Rosetta silent file (secondary structure, phi, psi, omega in degrees, C-alpha in Angstrom):
SEQUENCE: MTSNNPAAALALAVSSLLASADAGAVTVTSLAGAPDPGPLPGQQLVVSFDAPAAPGFSWTGGLATAIGTVRGVHTSPALNTSLYGYVSSAHPDPVATLLTPALTSISFYWGTMDSHNWLWVLGADLQPIHFVHLSTIAFDPIAYARGGSGRNRRLSITADGAETIGGLRFWARGRSFEFDDFAATLATDNMPGSGTVPEPASWAMLIAGMGLVGAVARRRGRQVQVAA
SCORE:     score description
SCORE:     0.000 S_00000001
   1 L     0.000   86.436 -177.483   13.386   10.164    2.356 S_00000001
   2 L  -131.125  162.832  178.765   13.189   12.942   -0.236 S_00000001
   3 L   -71.520  -12.409  177.173   14.578   13.657   -3.664 S_00000001
   4 L   -81.010   -8.819  179.561   16.502   16.553   -2.096 S_00000001
   5 L  -103.271  106.531 -175.679   18.587   14.034   -0.164 S_00000001
   6 H   -56.856  -39.793 -178.790   21.161   12.513   -2.555 S_00000001
   7 H   -65.053  -43.072  179.533   21.786    9.476   -0.341 S_00000001
   8 H   -66.490  -40.740  179.464   18.082    8.713   -0.039 S_00000001
   9 H   -62.800  -40.569  179.144   17.546    9.221   -3.768 S_00000001
  10 H   -65.402  -42.476  179.638   20.417    6.857   -4.546 S_00000001
  11 H   -61.795  -41.504  179.035   19.065    4.237   -2.146 S_00000001
  12 H   -65.654  -40.573  179.898   15.641    4.441   -3.766 S_00000001
  13 H   -64.070  -43.158  179.556   17.135    4.148   -7.248 S_00000001
  14 H   -64.994  -43.285 -179.166   19.186    1.104   -6.276 S_00000001
  15 H   -64.488  -32.490  178.201   16.235   -0.547   -4.565 S_00000001
  16 H   -65.608  -38.047  178.742   14.142   -0.002   -7.686 S_00000001
  17 H   -66.755  -42.120  179.367   16.690   -1.858   -9.784 S_00000001
  18 H   -65.831  -42.962 -177.436   16.810   -4.736   -7.325 S_00000001
  19 H   -67.563  -37.688 -178.072   13.037   -4.877   -7.027 S_00000001
  20 H   -66.760  -23.986  179.338   12.457   -4.793  -10.776 S_00000001
  21 H   -75.137  -20.518 -177.521   14.675   -7.870  -11.152 S_00000001
  22 L   -97.367   58.252 -173.820   12.364   -9.835   -8.822 S_00000001
  23 L   -69.877  -14.561 -177.813    9.418   -9.807  -11.205 S_00000001
  24 L   -80.599   -8.933 -176.243    8.188  -13.198   -9.965 S_00000001
  25 L   -69.547  -36.094 -179.848    7.167  -11.899   -6.534 S_00000001
  26 E  -140.223  162.766  172.453    3.931  -10.321   -7.774 S_00000001
  27 E  -113.996  128.774 -177.518    1.803  -10.112  -10.907 S_00000001
  28 E  -113.363  128.510  174.915    0.810   -6.630  -12.060 S_00000001
  29 E  -130.811  162.487  177.663   -2.127   -5.942  -14.368 S_00000001
  30 E  -149.274  154.783 -179.103   -3.964   -2.757  -15.284 S_00000001
  31 E  -137.143  121.922  179.959   -7.201   -1.713  -16.911 S_00000001
  32 E   -71.519  150.745  176.507   -7.802    1.673  -18.516 S_00000001
  33 L   172.580  146.686  172.145  -10.982    3.513  -17.739 S_00000001
  34 L  -146.607  106.968   11.055  -12.724    6.747  -16.919 S_00000001
  35 L   -75.728 -174.591  179.826  -14.406    6.511  -14.536 S_00000001
  36 L   -52.513  127.168  177.137  -12.470    4.001  -12.441 S_00000001
  37 L   -63.104  -20.063  176.215  -13.103    0.414  -13.672 S_00000001
  38 L    97.288  166.077 -176.278  -13.305   -0.664  -10.031 S_00000001
  39 L   -64.244  165.498  172.850  -11.646   -3.296   -7.821 S_00000001
  40 L   -70.834  157.210  175.348  -10.934   -6.900   -8.744 S_00000001
  41 L   -56.089  134.097  178.185  -13.526   -9.536   -7.743 S_00000001
  42 L    91.154  -13.405  178.330  -13.179  -10.347   -4.053 S_00000001
  43 L   -83.923  149.159  177.934  -11.398   -7.108   -3.148 S_00000001
  44 E  -118.051  142.791  177.384  -12.839   -4.716   -0.570 S_00000001
  45 E   -63.741  126.838 -176.814  -12.380   -0.943   -0.483 S_00000001
  46 E  -121.917  -27.269  179.865   -9.825   -0.191    2.246 S_00000001
  47 E  -140.694  115.524  163.346   -8.536    3.335    1.573 S_00000001
  48 L  -126.802  173.556 -176.413  -10.361    6.287    0.104 S_00000001
  49 L  -107.258   15.121  177.087   -9.688    9.848    1.123 S_00000001
  50 L  -108.023   -1.391 -178.188  -13.269   10.689    2.048 S_00000001
  51 L  -153.512  161.165  177.655  -13.438    8.364    5.056 S_00000001
  52 L   -58.826  147.565  178.012  -11.065    6.790    7.605 S_00000001
  53 L   -68.938  157.273  176.504   -8.926    3.961    6.262 S_00000001
  54 L   -63.102  154.567  179.294   -9.751    0.373    7.161 S_00000001
  55 L   -53.978  135.368  178.038   -8.032   -0.996   10.309 S_00000001
  56 L    93.210   -7.663  179.809   -4.363   -1.793    9.706 S_00000001
  57 L  -108.802  126.932 -178.139   -3.928    0.660    6.815 S_00000001
  58 E  -151.542  162.597 -177.456   -1.969    3.857    7.429 S_00000001
  59 E  -114.874  145.861  168.834    0.226    6.417    5.663 S_00000001
  60 E  -130.559  158.040  175.382    3.687    7.772    6.343 S_00000001
  61 E    93.676 -151.263 -167.594    5.656   10.435    4.487 S_00000001
  62 L   -94.008   39.107  178.791    4.553   13.267    2.238 S_00000001
  63 L   -63.434  135.652  171.738    0.960   12.325    1.435 S_00000001
  64 E  -127.762  159.556  176.993   -1.269   15.239    0.369 S_00000001
  65 E  -129.010  156.418 -178.669   -4.957   15.288   -0.565 S_00000001
  66 E  -159.326  165.000  169.767   -6.968   17.491   -2.894 S_00000001
  67 L  -123.684  132.890  177.537  -10.218   17.909   -4.778 S_00000001
  68 L    81.107 -169.965 -174.662  -10.134   18.959   -8.409 S_00000001
  69 L  -118.858  135.611  170.474   -7.208   20.067  -10.545 S_00000001
  70 E  -118.170  110.676 -173.273   -4.691   22.849  -10.068 S_00000001
  71 L   -54.365  128.204  179.177   -2.826   23.261  -13.329 S_00000001
  72 L    82.028   -1.947 -178.573    0.870   22.491  -12.956 S_00000001
  73 L  -119.071  -58.514  176.577    0.389   21.227   -9.386 S_00000001
  74 E  -155.944  152.442 -177.186   -1.922   18.191   -9.366 S_00000001
  75 L  -125.218  127.037 -179.527   -4.553   16.702  -11.666 S_00000001
  76 L   -62.560  138.014  169.979   -7.683   14.936  -10.473 S_00000001
  77 L   -53.330  149.697 -172.579   -8.085   11.317  -11.622 S_00000001
  78 L   -53.377  129.081  175.832  -10.575   11.201  -14.502 S_00000001
  79 L    60.989   21.412  178.497  -14.167   11.989  -13.493 S_00000001
  80 L   -92.904  120.987 -178.652  -13.220   12.046   -9.813 S_00000001
  81 L  -110.172    7.566 -178.120  -15.179   14.704   -7.914 S_00000001
  82 L  -116.724 -175.366  177.852  -14.074   13.738   -4.392 S_00000001
  83 L   -62.812  143.216  171.718  -10.855   13.794   -2.394 S_00000001
  84 E  -138.268  166.262  179.879   -7.859   11.894   -3.786 S_00000001
  85 E  -103.693  156.652  175.573   -4.281   11.443   -2.623 S_00000001
  86 E  -161.315  160.963  168.709   -1.062   12.518   -4.272 S_00000001
  87 E  -125.947  154.360 -174.074    2.647   13.130   -3.787 S_00000001
  88 E  -146.991  145.080  175.387    4.619   15.817   -5.570 S_00000001
  89 L   -67.958  -13.524  178.088    8.207   16.863   -6.198 S_00000001
  90 L   -78.383  -11.312 -178.547    7.082   20.366   -5.235 S_00000001
  91 L   -95.390  156.934  179.107    6.661   19.218   -1.623 S_00000001
  92 L   -56.487  -35.966  178.000    9.475   18.794    0.929 S_00000001
  93 L  -122.098  106.957 -178.727    8.830   15.038    0.964 S_00000001
  94 L   -88.045   10.880 -177.167    7.783   13.598   -2.426 S_00000001
  95 E  -118.118  134.340  173.744    7.509   10.041   -1.046 S_00000001
  96 E  -134.104  141.980 -178.913    4.520    8.480    0.735 S_00000001
  97 E  -120.806  127.571  172.441    4.151    4.911    1.962 S_00000001
  98 E   -93.553  114.139  177.200    0.891    3.062    2.476 S_00000001
  99 E   -91.435  135.840 -174.103    1.428    0.482    5.227 S_00000001
 100 E  -133.281  162.898  165.185   -0.953   -2.469    5.122 S_00000001
 101 E   -65.823  173.738  176.432   -1.719   -5.770    6.833 S_00000001
 102 E   -63.834  126.007 -175.667   -0.449   -8.832    4.956 S_00000001
 103 E  -122.747  152.572  169.547   -2.304   -8.881    1.623 S_00000001
 104 E   -97.169  -21.248  175.894   -2.639  -11.256   -1.282 S_00000001
 105 E  -157.052  155.692  175.311   -3.743   -8.456   -3.608 S_00000001
 106 E  -153.214  146.097  176.561   -4.223   -4.706   -3.777 S_00000001
 107 E  -141.621  159.255  175.929   -5.403   -2.323   -6.473 S_00000001
 108 E  -155.278  162.099  178.158   -5.890    1.423   -6.842 S_00000001
 109 E   -88.820  116.920 -177.651   -6.982    4.004   -9.374 S_00000001
 110 E   -96.030  111.983 -177.372   -3.879    5.625  -10.892 S_00000001
 111 E   -89.076  137.577  176.216   -4.757    9.093  -12.127 S_00000001
 112 L    41.702   68.461 -178.643   -3.011   10.715  -15.102 S_00000001
 113 L   -53.762  135.925  178.085   -0.103    8.261  -15.356 S_00000001
 114 L  -135.012  156.237 -179.726    3.253    9.951  -15.865 S_00000001
 115 L   -68.564  -17.956  178.374    6.790    8.704  -16.431 S_00000001
 116 L   -90.327    7.452  174.423    7.885   10.454  -13.236 S_00000001
 117 E   -89.392  117.318  179.463    5.514    8.286  -11.159 S_00000001
 118 E  -117.095  135.073 -178.230    7.525    5.573   -9.381 S_00000001
 119 E  -132.987  131.950  172.529    5.927    2.821   -7.299 S_00000001
 120 E  -112.194  133.764  169.649    7.469    0.104   -5.136 S_00000001
 121 E   -89.447  129.573 -178.007    5.523   -2.907   -3.935 S_00000001
 122 E  -103.844  144.390  177.007    6.717   -3.831   -0.431 S_00000001
 123 L   -85.054 -170.860 -178.083    6.848   -7.317    1.038 S_00000001
 124 L   -61.598  -29.135  178.891    5.934   -8.444    4.541 S_00000001
 125 L   -90.955   10.710  179.304    9.268   -7.077    5.845 S_00000001
 126 L    65.276   19.732  172.813    8.568   -3.722    4.114 S_00000001
 127 L   -95.505  146.381 -178.665   11.449   -4.265    1.691 S_00000001
 128 E   -61.782  133.670  175.432   10.794   -3.654   -2.037 S_00000001
 129 E  -118.552  -10.205  178.758    9.810   -6.773   -3.966 S_00000001
 130 E  -162.586  149.524 -179.654    8.721   -5.145   -7.225 S_00000001
 131 E  -119.663  132.201 -179.602    9.021   -1.844   -9.077 S_00000001
 132 E  -120.139  133.801 -178.160    6.224   -0.343  -11.188 S_00000001
 133 L  -149.196  162.968  178.439    6.750    2.420  -13.735 S_00000001
 134 H   -53.574  -32.287 -178.172    5.043    3.555  -16.909 S_00000001
 135 H   -78.212   -9.505 -175.606    7.633    1.521  -18.813 S_00000001
 136 H  -102.526   -2.706  179.908    6.783   -1.700  -16.942 S_00000001
 137 L  -120.132  154.861 -179.547    3.064   -1.912  -17.763 S_00000001
 138 L   -88.309  133.684  175.879    1.263   -2.444  -21.060 S_00000001
 139 L  -156.293  164.341 -178.972   -0.915    0.372  -22.385 S_00000001
 140 L   -86.380  110.413 -176.529   -2.102    1.851  -25.664 S_00000001
 141 H   -63.468  -29.220  178.953    0.238    4.758  -26.493 S_00000001
 142 H   -70.077  -46.281  177.584   -2.320    6.321  -28.858 S_00000001
 143 H   -64.193  -35.942  178.251   -5.048    6.291  -26.205 S_00000001
 144 H   -61.526  -44.570 -178.372   -2.499    7.562  -23.694 S_00000001
 145 H   -64.523  -28.130  179.148   -1.658   10.527  -25.912 S_00000001
 146 H   -76.653  -17.805 -179.843   -5.352   11.397  -26.154 S_00000001
 147 L    82.159 -159.446  179.175   -5.639   11.597  -22.366 S_00000001
 148 H    59.883 -128.909 -176.779   -8.833   10.844  -20.432 S_00000001
 149 H   -64.121  -24.946  179.694   -9.434    7.138  -19.983 S_00000001
 150 H   -70.436  -17.246 -178.868   -6.169    6.355  -21.773 S_00000001
 151 H  -113.417    7.734  178.408   -4.121    7.968  -18.985 S_00000001
 152 L  -126.295  128.893 -173.966   -6.115    6.699  -16.016 S_00000001
 153 E  -141.726  150.259  167.218   -5.963    3.039  -14.982 S_00000001
 154 E   -87.812  110.878  179.635   -6.916    0.634  -12.234 S_00000001
 155 E   -93.809  127.875 -177.090   -3.565   -0.927  -11.312 S_00000001
 156 E  -121.003  134.235 -177.520   -3.833   -4.359   -9.677 S_00000001
 157 E  -126.205  122.065 -178.481   -1.042   -6.177   -7.860 S_00000001
 158 E  -121.074  128.488 -179.891   -1.391   -9.842   -6.859 S_00000001
 159 E   -70.722  141.272  179.238    1.152  -11.700   -4.735 S_00000001
 160 L   -97.418  142.637  174.932    2.568  -14.890   -6.231 S_00000001
 161 L    57.999 -129.825 -177.957    2.939  -18.150   -4.304 S_00000001
 162 L   -88.334    2.765 -179.026    3.630  -17.687   -0.602 S_00000001
 163 L   -67.260  148.387  170.292    4.496  -13.999   -1.034 S_00000001
 164 L  -130.141  156.174 -179.902    2.434  -11.346    0.758 S_00000001
 165 E   -99.681  131.568 -178.276    2.205   -7.612    0.209 S_00000001
 166 E  -114.671   -0.643  178.490    2.967   -5.336    3.167 S_00000001
 167 E   164.719  174.674  176.143    2.645   -1.906    1.592 S_00000001
 168 E  -132.732  138.333  178.277    3.100    0.442   -1.362 S_00000001
 169 E  -119.389  124.973 -177.170    5.601    3.278   -1.676 S_00000001
 170 E  -108.345  133.805  177.822    4.877    6.184   -4.024 S_00000001
 171 E  -132.517  122.551  175.548    7.526    8.603   -5.263 S_00000001
 172 E   -98.520  114.279  177.442    6.763   11.609   -7.459 S_00000001
 173 L   -96.130   15.662  177.177    9.839   12.672   -9.375 S_00000001
 174 L  -163.752 -164.068 -179.145    7.742   15.426  -10.935 S_00000001
 175 E  -110.505  107.281    1.886    4.308   17.033  -10.459 S_00000001
 176 E  -147.237 -176.503  176.401    2.515   14.804   -9.411 S_00000001
 177 E  -116.796  107.873 -175.345    1.549   11.159   -8.629 S_00000001
 178 E  -106.219  146.144 -177.224   -2.211   10.937   -8.017 S_00000001
 179 E  -157.836  159.131 -178.944   -4.166    7.915   -6.696 S_00000001
 180 E  -162.943  164.547  170.266   -7.466    6.964   -5.106 S_00000001
 181 E    50.021   71.738  177.007   -9.784    4.148   -4.002 S_00000001
 182 E   -81.303  134.903  176.551   -7.494    1.368   -2.821 S_00000001
 183 E  -130.055  149.909 -173.199   -9.062   -2.087   -2.596 S_00000001
 184 E  -151.816  164.700  171.384   -7.436   -5.238   -1.252 S_00000001
 185 E  -120.119  123.381  179.595   -7.713   -8.881   -0.307 S_00000001
 186 E   -71.046  145.489  171.653   -6.326   -9.840    3.090 S_00000001
 187 L   -63.911  155.203 -173.853   -3.950  -12.774    3.392 S_00000001
 188 H   -53.543  -40.645 -177.340   -5.571  -15.823    4.988 S_00000001
 189 H   -65.396  -17.704 -179.695   -3.862  -15.282    8.350 S_00000001
 190 H   -98.027   -2.039  179.939   -5.489  -11.832    8.564 S_00000001
 191 L   -70.220  140.998  176.446   -9.017  -13.038    7.826 S_00000001
 192 L   -56.416  133.764  178.183  -11.467  -12.731   10.748 S_00000001
 193 L    77.477   11.902 -176.696  -11.708  -16.056   12.570 S_00000001
 194 L  -105.062   22.655  178.834   -8.656  -17.465   10.833 S_00000001
 195 L   -58.642  140.878 -177.638   -6.412  -17.685   13.878 S_00000001
 196 L   -72.646  147.566  179.286   -4.099  -20.680   13.703 S_00000001
 197 L   -83.520  127.076 -178.546   -4.770  -23.653   15.994 S_00000001
 198 L   -61.955  147.865  173.551   -1.933  -24.183   18.503 S_00000001
 199 L   -69.333  160.367  179.883    0.118  -27.359   18.258 S_00000001
 200 H   -52.732  -41.649 -179.998   -0.262  -29.906   21.133 S_00000001
 201 H   -63.740  -36.018  178.998    3.010  -28.733   22.704 S_00000001
 202 H   -67.881  -39.669  176.270    1.758  -25.147   22.584 S_00000001
 203 H   -60.721  -42.541 -179.091   -1.495  -26.175   24.254 S_00000001
 204 H   -60.870  -43.678  179.639    0.491  -27.891   27.027 S_00000001
 205 H   -65.543  -38.388  179.821    2.564  -24.759   27.629 S_00000001
 206 H   -64.656  -45.482 -179.773   -0.583  -22.604   27.625 S_00000001
 207 H   -64.515  -42.280  178.983   -2.356  -24.833   30.165 S_00000001
 208 H   -62.301  -40.169  179.482    0.744  -24.996   32.360 S_00000001
 209 H   -64.756  -41.679  178.524    1.039  -21.224   32.251 S_00000001
 210 H   -64.160  -38.269  178.033   -2.600  -20.761   33.228 S_00000001
 211 H   -63.824  -38.739  179.076   -2.097  -23.204   36.116 S_00000001
 212 H   -65.265  -42.437  178.320    0.926  -21.222   37.306 S_00000001
 213 H   -61.659  -41.574  179.237   -1.037  -17.977   37.198 S_00000001
 214 H   -63.984  -41.093  179.632   -3.836  -19.604   39.201 S_00000001
 215 H   -63.620  -42.045  178.764   -1.397  -20.938   41.825 S_00000001
 216 H   -63.028  -41.714 -179.428    0.177  -17.503   42.255 S_00000001
 217 H   -63.673  -41.520  179.463   -3.258  -15.906   42.615 S_00000001
 218 H   -65.698  -39.581 -179.239   -4.305  -18.448   45.318 S_00000001
 219 H   -64.875  -41.675  178.784   -1.038  -17.916   47.230 S_00000001
 220 H   -65.258  -33.567  178.885   -1.505  -14.154   47.192 S_00000001
 221 H   -65.384  -40.956  178.042   -5.059  -14.641   48.419 S_00000001
 222 H   -66.059  -38.188 -179.953   -3.852  -16.647   51.424 S_00000001
 223 H   -63.472  -37.450  178.785   -1.197  -14.021   52.188 S_00000001
 224 H   -66.052  -40.226  179.356   -3.846  -11.305   52.237 S_00000001
 225 H   -64.891  -41.626  178.972   -5.995  -13.343   54.648 S_00000001
 226 H   -63.988  -42.009 -179.193   -3.055  -13.921   57.024 S_00000001
 227 H   -63.729  -32.310 -179.889   -2.150  -10.246   56.954 S_00000001
 228 L   -71.530    0.000    0.000   -5.733   -9.386   57.838 S_00000001
């Protein structure tokens, strides 16, 4: 899935149009700041690039990491002195996808926002449910032009209603799309100790199955004794 593949680029463009029309699936907010304003209340850090990601979070595609700024290649998020992630049109694959457990919210620090940074929010089936672009969020254009905190924001995405978030897809249509310090809130079904209680019919099937396993085990035990 790269910008060098016309079919893939067309598919991504079409999906962005479809996803942007479904604005009710999630609510997107952002807060400018340098350093990073930090996660929303209740969110836990799940992905940084200085330590392993939390269980259930993984990357596919053209993710790269760096420290610092290389002019014309990648720019460190404001006041960030550690590793951060990015995708770039200069790489063979300018698209990276963060796969997640089912989430009710996720946020990350978006470094040096650019118009060539494209982001898709993915649903539980990993299909796009919303499209985020510089033109789709509110910001102060004067502060943006000054750079610094005006071009670095904590972007927060919250699922609406029964919707859940299953991932984020980043596409750099230029150099580059930088991000760091992802924080999230797990959907209720993914919370520790939140396993659903089986219905009575399910309990009956479970007990019957355990009884069948026990009967088979006893029969095999008798067969072993006879053979001996």
